[in-house]
Coordinates of C-alpha atoms in Angstrom, one line a residue:
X37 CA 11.5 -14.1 4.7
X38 CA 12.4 -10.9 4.0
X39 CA 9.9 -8.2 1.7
X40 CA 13.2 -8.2 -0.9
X41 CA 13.0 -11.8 -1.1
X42 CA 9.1 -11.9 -1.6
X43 CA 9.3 -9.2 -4.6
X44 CA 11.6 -12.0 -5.9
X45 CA 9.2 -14.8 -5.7
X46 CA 6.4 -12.9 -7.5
X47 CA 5.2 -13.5 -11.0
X48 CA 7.3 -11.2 -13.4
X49 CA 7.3 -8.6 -13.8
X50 CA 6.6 -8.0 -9.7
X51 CA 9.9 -9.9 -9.4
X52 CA 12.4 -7.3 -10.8
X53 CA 10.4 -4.1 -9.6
X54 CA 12.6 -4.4 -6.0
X55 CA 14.4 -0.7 -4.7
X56 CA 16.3 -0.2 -2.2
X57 CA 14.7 2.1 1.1
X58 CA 12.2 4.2 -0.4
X59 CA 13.5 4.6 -3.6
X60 CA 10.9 3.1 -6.0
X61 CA 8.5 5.9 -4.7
X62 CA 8.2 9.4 -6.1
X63 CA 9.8 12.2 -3.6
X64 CA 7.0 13.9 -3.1
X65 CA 5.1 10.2 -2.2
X66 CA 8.4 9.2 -0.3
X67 CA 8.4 12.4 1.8
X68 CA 4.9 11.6 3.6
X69 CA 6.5 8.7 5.2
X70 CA 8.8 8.1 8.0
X71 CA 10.0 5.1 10.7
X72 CA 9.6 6.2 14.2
X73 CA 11.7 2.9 15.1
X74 CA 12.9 0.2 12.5
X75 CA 13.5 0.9 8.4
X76 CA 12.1 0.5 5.6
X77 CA 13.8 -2.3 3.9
X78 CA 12.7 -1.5 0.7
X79 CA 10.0 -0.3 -2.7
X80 CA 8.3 -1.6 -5.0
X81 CA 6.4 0.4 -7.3
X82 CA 3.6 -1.8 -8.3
X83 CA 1.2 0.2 -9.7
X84 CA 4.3 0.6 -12.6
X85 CA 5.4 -2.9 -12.7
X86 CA 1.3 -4.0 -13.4
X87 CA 1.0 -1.8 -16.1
X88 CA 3.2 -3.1 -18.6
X89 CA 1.6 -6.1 -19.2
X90 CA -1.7 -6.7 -20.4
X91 CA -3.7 -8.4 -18.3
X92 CA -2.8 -5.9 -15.3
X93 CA -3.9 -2.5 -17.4
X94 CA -6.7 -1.6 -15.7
X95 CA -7.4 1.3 -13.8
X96 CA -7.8 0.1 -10.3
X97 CA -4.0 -0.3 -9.5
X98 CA -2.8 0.4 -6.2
X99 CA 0.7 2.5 -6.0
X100 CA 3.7 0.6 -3.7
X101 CA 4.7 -1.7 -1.6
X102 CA 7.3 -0.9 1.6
X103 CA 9.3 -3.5 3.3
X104 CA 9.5 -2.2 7.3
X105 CA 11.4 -4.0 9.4
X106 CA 10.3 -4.0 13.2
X107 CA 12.5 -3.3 15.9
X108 CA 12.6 -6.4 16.6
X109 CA 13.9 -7.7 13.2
X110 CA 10.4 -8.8 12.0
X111 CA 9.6 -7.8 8.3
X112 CA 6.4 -7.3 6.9
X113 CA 4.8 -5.8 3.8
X114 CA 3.1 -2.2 3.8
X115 CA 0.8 -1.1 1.1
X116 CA 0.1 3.0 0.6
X117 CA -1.5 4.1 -1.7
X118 CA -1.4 8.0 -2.8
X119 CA -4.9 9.4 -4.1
X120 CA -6.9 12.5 -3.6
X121 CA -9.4 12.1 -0.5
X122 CA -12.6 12.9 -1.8
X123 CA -15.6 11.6 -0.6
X124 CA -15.9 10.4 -4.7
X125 CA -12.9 8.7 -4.7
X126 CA -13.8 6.1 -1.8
X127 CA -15.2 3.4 -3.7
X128 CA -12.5 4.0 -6.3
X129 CA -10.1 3.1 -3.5
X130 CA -12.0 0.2 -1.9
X131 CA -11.7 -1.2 -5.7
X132 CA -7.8 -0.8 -5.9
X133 CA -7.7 -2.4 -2.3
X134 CA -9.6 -5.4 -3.6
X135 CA -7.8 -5.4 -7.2
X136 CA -4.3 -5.3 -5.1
X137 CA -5.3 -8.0 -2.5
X138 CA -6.6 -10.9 -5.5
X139 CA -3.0 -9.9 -7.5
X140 CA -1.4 -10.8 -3.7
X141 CA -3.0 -14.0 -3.3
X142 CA -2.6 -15.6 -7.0
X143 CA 0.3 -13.6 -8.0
X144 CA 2.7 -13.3 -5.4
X145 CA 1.9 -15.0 -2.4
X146 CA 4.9 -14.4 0.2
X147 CA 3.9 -10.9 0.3
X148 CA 0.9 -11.7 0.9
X149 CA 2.2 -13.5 4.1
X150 CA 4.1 -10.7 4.8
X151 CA 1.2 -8.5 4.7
X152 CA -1.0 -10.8 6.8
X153 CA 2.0 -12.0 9.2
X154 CA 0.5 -11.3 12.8
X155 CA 2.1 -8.3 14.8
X156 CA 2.1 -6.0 11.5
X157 CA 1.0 -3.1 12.3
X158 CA -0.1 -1.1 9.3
X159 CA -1.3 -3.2 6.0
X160 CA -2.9 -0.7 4.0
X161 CA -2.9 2.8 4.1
X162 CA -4.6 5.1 1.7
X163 CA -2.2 8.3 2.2
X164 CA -3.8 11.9 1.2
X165 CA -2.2 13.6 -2.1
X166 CA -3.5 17.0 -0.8
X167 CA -6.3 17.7 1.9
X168 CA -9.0 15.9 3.0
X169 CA -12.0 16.1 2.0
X170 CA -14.3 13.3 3.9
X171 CA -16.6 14.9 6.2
X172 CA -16.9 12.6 9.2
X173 CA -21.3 12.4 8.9
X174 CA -20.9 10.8 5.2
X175 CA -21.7 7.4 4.4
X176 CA -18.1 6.8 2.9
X177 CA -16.8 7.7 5.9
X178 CA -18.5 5.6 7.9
X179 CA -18.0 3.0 5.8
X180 CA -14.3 3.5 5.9
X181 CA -14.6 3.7 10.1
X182 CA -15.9 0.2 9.7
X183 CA -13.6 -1.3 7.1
X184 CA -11.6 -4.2 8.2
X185 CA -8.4 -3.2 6.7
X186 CA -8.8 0.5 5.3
X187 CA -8.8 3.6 7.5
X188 CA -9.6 6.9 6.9
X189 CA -6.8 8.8 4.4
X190 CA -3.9 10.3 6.4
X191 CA -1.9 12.8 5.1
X192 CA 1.5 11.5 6.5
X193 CA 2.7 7.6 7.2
X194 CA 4.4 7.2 10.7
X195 CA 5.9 3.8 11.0
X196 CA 5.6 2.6 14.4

């Protein structure tokens, strides 16, 4: 299955939110991330699409979705999510993780399998809106060392 044919299969308005490359993402957002080898299929900017309807209007949203097809064809779904990175605004992100992952399993369920397909090689990635501000001795970070599917922020996205 392809990522533009799960963004069809997810409850509205998910379904319609599908752009082409990296077009759904702001330019400032889309230049922090590059393909070393493969594409990006294509956007979705979810963090828009969930707030116009009600139930989705809260304030732990996570930003977009990427399609990346593999050299080898494969496609899977990438999730980045732009946000200062303060040692403050950890937990803030560990909540829009955890918001973004339930909406995946009830809500739209082949990206979820994309995201989860084995040999994807980046799920989530929490990229840097400016600097970095997580000193390495902090308990968030070494919470975030130990996190299953969150890394330290990054200030740019390389697609392997």
């Amino acid at each position: 299955m392809t990522f533009k044919e799960a963004v069809e299969k997810a409850k509205p308005p998910v379904n319609t939110a599908y752009k082409r490359q990296k077009d759904a993402l702001k330019r400032d957002h889309a230049r922090k991330i590059s393909v070393k080898e493969g594409s990006i299929s294509g956007s979705i900017d979810i963090d828009s699409a969930l707030a116009t309807i009600k139930a989705a209007r809260q304030p732990h949203r996570w930003d977009y979705g990427l399609g990346y097809r593999a050299k080898s064809g494969a496609e899977y779904a990438v999730w980045v999510e732009v946000h200062s990175a303060e040692t403050s605004e950890v937990t803030e992100v560990e909540k829009k993780l955890a918001r973004l992952k339930e909406y995946l399993i009830s809500s739209a369920p082949e990206l979820y399998d994309l995201t989860t397909k084995r040999g994807n090689p980046i799920r989530f990635v929490w990229l840097a809106s400016k600097g970095i501000n997580i000193p390495k001795h902090t308990q968030e970070a070494r919470r975030l060392r130990q996190h299953p599917e969150l890394d330290m922020p990054r200030k740019r996205l390389e697609l392997p």
